[in-house]
Short mmCIF file of C-alpha atoms in Angstrom, two decimals:
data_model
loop_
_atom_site.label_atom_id
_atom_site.label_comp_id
_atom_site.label_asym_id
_atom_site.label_seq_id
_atom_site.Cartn_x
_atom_site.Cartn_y
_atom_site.Cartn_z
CA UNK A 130 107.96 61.34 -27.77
CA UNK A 131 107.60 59.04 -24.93
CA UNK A 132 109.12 61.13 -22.32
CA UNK A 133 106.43 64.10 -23.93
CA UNK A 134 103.33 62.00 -23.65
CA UNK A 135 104.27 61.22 -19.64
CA UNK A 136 104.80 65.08 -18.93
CA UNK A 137 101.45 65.29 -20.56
CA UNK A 138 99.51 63.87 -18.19
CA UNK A 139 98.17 65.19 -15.06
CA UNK A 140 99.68 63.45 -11.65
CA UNK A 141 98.28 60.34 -11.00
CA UNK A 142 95.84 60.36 -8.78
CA UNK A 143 94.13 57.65 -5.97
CA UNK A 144 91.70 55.99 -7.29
CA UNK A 145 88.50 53.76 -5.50
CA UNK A 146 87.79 50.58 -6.59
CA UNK A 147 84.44 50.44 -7.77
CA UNK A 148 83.45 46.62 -6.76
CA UNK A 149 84.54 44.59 -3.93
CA UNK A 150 86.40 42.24 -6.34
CA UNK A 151 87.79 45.21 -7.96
CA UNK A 152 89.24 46.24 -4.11
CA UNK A 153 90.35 42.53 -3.51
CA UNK A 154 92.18 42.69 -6.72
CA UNK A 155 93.70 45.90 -5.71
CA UNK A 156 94.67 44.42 -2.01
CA UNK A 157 96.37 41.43 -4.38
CA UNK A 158 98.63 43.58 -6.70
CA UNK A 159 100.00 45.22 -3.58
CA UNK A 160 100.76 42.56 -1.63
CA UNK A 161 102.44 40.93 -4.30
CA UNK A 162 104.14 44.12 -4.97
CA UNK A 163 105.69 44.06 -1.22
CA UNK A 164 107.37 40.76 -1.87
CA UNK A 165 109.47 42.57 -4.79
CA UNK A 166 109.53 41.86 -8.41
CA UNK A 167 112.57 40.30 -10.37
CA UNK A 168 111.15 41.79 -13.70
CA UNK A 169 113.58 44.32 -14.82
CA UNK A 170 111.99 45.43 -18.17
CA UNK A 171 108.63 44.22 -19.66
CA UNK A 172 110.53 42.40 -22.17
CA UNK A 173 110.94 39.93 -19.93
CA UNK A 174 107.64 38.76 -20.36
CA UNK A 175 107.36 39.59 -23.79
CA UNK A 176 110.17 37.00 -24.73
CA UNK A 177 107.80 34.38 -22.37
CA UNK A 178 104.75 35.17 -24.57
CA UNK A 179 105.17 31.66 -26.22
CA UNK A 180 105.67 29.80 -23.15
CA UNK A 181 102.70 31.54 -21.89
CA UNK A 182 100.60 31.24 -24.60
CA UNK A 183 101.03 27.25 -24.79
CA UNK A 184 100.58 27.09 -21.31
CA UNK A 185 96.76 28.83 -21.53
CA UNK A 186 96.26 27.22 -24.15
CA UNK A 187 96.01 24.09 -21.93
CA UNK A 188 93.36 25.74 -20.05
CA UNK A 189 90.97 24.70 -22.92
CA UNK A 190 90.75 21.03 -21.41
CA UNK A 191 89.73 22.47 -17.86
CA UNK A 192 87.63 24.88 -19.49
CA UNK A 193 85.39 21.77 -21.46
CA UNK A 194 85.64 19.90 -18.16
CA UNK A 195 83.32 22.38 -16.44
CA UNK A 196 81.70 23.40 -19.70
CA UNK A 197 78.74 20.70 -18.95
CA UNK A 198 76.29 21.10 -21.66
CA UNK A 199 79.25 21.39 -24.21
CA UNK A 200 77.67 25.02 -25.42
CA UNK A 201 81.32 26.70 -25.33
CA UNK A 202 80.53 28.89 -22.20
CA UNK A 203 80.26 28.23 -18.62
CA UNK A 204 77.11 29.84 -17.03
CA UNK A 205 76.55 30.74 -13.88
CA UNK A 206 75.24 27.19 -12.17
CA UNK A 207 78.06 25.80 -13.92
CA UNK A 208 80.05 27.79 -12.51
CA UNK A 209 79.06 26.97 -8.93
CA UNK A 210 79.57 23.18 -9.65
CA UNK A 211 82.67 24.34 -10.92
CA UNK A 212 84.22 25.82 -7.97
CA UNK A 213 82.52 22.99 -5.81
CA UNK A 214 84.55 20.55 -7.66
CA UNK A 215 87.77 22.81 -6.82
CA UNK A 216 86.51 23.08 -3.47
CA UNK A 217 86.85 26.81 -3.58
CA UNK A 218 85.27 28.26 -0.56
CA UNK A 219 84.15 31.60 -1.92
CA UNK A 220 81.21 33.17 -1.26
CA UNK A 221 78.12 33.14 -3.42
CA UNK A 222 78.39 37.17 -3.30
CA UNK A 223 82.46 36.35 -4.74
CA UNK A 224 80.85 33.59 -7.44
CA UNK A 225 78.53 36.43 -8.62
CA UNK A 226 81.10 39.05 -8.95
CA UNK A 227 83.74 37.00 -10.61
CA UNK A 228 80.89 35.90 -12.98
CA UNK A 229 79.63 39.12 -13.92
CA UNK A 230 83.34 40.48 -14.05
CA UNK A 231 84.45 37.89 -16.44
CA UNK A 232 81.36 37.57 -18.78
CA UNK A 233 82.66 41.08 -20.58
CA UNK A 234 80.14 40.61 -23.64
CA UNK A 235 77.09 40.25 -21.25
CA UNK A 236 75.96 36.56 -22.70
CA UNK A 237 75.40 35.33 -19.28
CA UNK A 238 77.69 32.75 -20.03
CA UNK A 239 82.08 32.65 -19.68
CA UNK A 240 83.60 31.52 -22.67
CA UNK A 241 87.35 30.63 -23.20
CA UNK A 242 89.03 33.75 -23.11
CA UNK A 243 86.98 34.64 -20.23
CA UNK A 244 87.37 31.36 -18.18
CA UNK A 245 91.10 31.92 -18.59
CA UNK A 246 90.95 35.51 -16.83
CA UNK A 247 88.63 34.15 -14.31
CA UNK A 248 91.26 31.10 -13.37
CA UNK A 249 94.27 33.90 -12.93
CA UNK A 250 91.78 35.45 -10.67
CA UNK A 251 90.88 32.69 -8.46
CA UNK A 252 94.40 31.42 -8.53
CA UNK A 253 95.35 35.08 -6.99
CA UNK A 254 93.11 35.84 -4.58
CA UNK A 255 92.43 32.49 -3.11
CA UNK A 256 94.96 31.75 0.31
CA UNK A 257 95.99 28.39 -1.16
CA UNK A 258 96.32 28.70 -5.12
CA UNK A 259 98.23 25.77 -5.30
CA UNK A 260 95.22 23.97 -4.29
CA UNK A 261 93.43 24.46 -7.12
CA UNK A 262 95.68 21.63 -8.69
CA UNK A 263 95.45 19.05 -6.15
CA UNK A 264 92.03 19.31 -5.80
CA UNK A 265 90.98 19.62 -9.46
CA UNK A 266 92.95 16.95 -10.84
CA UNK A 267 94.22 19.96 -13.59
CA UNK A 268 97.73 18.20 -13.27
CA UNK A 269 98.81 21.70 -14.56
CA UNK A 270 102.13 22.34 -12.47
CA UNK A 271 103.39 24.96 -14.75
CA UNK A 272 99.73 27.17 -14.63
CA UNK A 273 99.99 28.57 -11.41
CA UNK A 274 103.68 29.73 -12.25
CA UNK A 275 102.11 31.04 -15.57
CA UNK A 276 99.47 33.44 -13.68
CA UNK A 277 102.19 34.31 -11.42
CA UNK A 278 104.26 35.72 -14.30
CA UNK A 279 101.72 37.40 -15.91
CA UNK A 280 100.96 39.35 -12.06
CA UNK A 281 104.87 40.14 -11.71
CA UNK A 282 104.23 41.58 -15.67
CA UNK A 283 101.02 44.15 -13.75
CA UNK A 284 103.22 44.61 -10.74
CA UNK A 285 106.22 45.73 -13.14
CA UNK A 286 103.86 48.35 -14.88
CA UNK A 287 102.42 49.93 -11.64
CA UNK A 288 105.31 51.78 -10.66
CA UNK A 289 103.66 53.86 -7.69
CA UNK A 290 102.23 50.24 -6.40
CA UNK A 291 98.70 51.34 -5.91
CA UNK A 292 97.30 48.71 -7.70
CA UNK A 293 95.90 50.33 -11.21
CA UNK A 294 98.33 51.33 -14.12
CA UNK A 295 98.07 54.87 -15.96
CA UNK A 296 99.27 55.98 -18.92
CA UNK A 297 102.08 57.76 -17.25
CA UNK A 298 103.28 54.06 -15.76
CA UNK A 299 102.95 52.23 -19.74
CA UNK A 300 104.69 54.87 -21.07
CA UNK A 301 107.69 54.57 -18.60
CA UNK A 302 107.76 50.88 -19.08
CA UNK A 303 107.59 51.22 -22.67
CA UNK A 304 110.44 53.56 -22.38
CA UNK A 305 112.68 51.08 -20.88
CA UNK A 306 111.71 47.72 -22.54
CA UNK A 307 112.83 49.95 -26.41
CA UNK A 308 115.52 51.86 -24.95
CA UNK A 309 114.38 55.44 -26.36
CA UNK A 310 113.19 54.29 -29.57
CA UNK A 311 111.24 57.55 -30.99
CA UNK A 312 107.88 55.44 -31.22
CA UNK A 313 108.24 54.10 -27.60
CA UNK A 314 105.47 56.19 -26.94
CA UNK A 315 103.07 55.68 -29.63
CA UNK A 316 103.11 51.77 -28.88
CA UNK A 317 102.75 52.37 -25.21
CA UNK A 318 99.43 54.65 -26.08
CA UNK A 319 98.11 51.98 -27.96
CA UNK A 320 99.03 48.99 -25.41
CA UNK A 321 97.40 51.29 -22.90
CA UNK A 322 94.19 51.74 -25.25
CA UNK A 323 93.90 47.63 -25.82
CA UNK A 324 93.99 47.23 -21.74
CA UNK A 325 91.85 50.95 -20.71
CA UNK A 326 88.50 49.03 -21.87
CA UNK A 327 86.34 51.55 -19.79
CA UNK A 328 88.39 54.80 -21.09
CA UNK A 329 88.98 55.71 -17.66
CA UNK A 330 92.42 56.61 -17.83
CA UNK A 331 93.33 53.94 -15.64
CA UNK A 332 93.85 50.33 -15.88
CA UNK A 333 93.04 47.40 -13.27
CA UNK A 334 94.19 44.03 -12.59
CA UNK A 335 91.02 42.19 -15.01
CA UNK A 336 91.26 44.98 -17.90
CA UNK A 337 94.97 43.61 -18.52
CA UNK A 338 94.49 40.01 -17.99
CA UNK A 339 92.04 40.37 -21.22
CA UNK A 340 94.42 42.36 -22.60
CA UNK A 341 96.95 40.11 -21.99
CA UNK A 342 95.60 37.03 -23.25
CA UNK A 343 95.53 38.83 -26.88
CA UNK A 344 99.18 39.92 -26.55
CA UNK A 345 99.82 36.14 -25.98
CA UNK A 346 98.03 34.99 -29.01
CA UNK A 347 94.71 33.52 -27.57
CA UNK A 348 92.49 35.22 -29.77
CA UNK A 349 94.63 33.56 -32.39
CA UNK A 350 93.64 30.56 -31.12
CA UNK A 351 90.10 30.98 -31.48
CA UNK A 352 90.18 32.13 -35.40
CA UNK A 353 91.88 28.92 -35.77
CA UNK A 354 89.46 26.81 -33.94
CA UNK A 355 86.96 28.74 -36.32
CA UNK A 356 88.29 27.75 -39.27
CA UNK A 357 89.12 24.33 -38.37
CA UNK A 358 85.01 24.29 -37.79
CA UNK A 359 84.60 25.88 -41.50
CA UNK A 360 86.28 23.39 -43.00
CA UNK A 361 85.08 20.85 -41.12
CA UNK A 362 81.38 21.66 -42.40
CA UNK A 363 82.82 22.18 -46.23
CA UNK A 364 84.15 18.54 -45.97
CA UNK A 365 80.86 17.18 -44.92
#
């Protein structure tokens, strides 16, 4: 069924990023794709999803750190004092897109989930990621290595290295991670749905960081917090 759904579809064609952050991302993916990959399969990753997921989860005291009104989003003036603090030296025009990028619900605010997609980004595309942790005070060794992982996981997908995953590209990777199992391609159509978030038949570096962080269990995470707060009001 797999192998069906890939002969399916059309041949892949380029595609233009359609923001400067979107082409920076793009420029990202393929240089990391130049320095090889040591993923053989995507279960790889999949057996690091707990590893991964603990590690985020961590995030949530950087994320209240810069959170300074304690509303449970970062907006954007926050966010400026944020990257000031990291000493990040993007410009405002790169503050505004990763902002307006990352707040996916249009709140004009970056909650959790969001804050951890806009990290992976920074960590990526800024020349010294490592930097972040000095400078921060995160004390977060094992982060960067986290968002590194989960690039080599995007890098592993996009097999023609252009820097945007198609169907064609989950499908094959499906393919190998179940070894031929005759619903191979069902779950890759419906991996590629959860990351395609603008139905445009192809997927980007941000759509599968929010994908991603579901996979790992992060929305998970947040129903729990929820009903921690639900009983927390019952009680009182």
């Amino acid at each position: 069924m797999g192998a069906a759904i890939g002969k399916a579809e059309s041949p892949k064609k380029a595609w233009i990023p359609e923001t400067k952050l979107e082409a920076k991302m793009v420029e990202a993916m393929q240089r990391r794709a130049a320095k090889g990959n040591s993923l053989r399969s995507f279960n790889t990753v999949i057996l690091k999803f707990p590893k991964i997921d603990g590690c985020l989860r961590k995030c949530k005291t950087i994320f209240e750190q810069f959170d300074e009104d304690s509303n449970g989003a970062i907006d954007h003036e926050e966010l400026r004092h944020c990257f000031d603090k990291l000493e990040i030296s993007f410009t405002e025009e790169d503050v505004d897109d990763l902002f307006e990028a990352c707040d996916i619900n249009d709140d004009k605010g970056v909650e959790f989930k969001e804050f951890i997609v806009l990290l992976c980004l920074v960590c990526l595309l800024k020349d010294d990621p490592a930097a972040l942790h000095t400078k921060s005070g995160m004390q977060m060794p094992h982060l960067e290595t986290t968002f590194q992982t989960v690039a080599d996981a995007f890098v592993f997908l996009d097999k023609n290295k252009d820097g945007y995953v198609s169907k064609t590209e989950m499908v094959d990777a499906i393919n190998e991670t179940t070894s031929g199992e005759k619903s191979s391609g069902l779950i890759a159509m419906k991996r590629f749905e959860e990351m395609d978030w603008d139905k445009n038949g192809m997927v980007n570096f941000k759509e599968f960081l929010f994908a991603f962080t579901r996979w790992v269990g992060i929305d998970d995470m947040e129903d729990e917090e929820e009903e921690e707060n639900k009983s927390e009001d019952t009680e009182e």
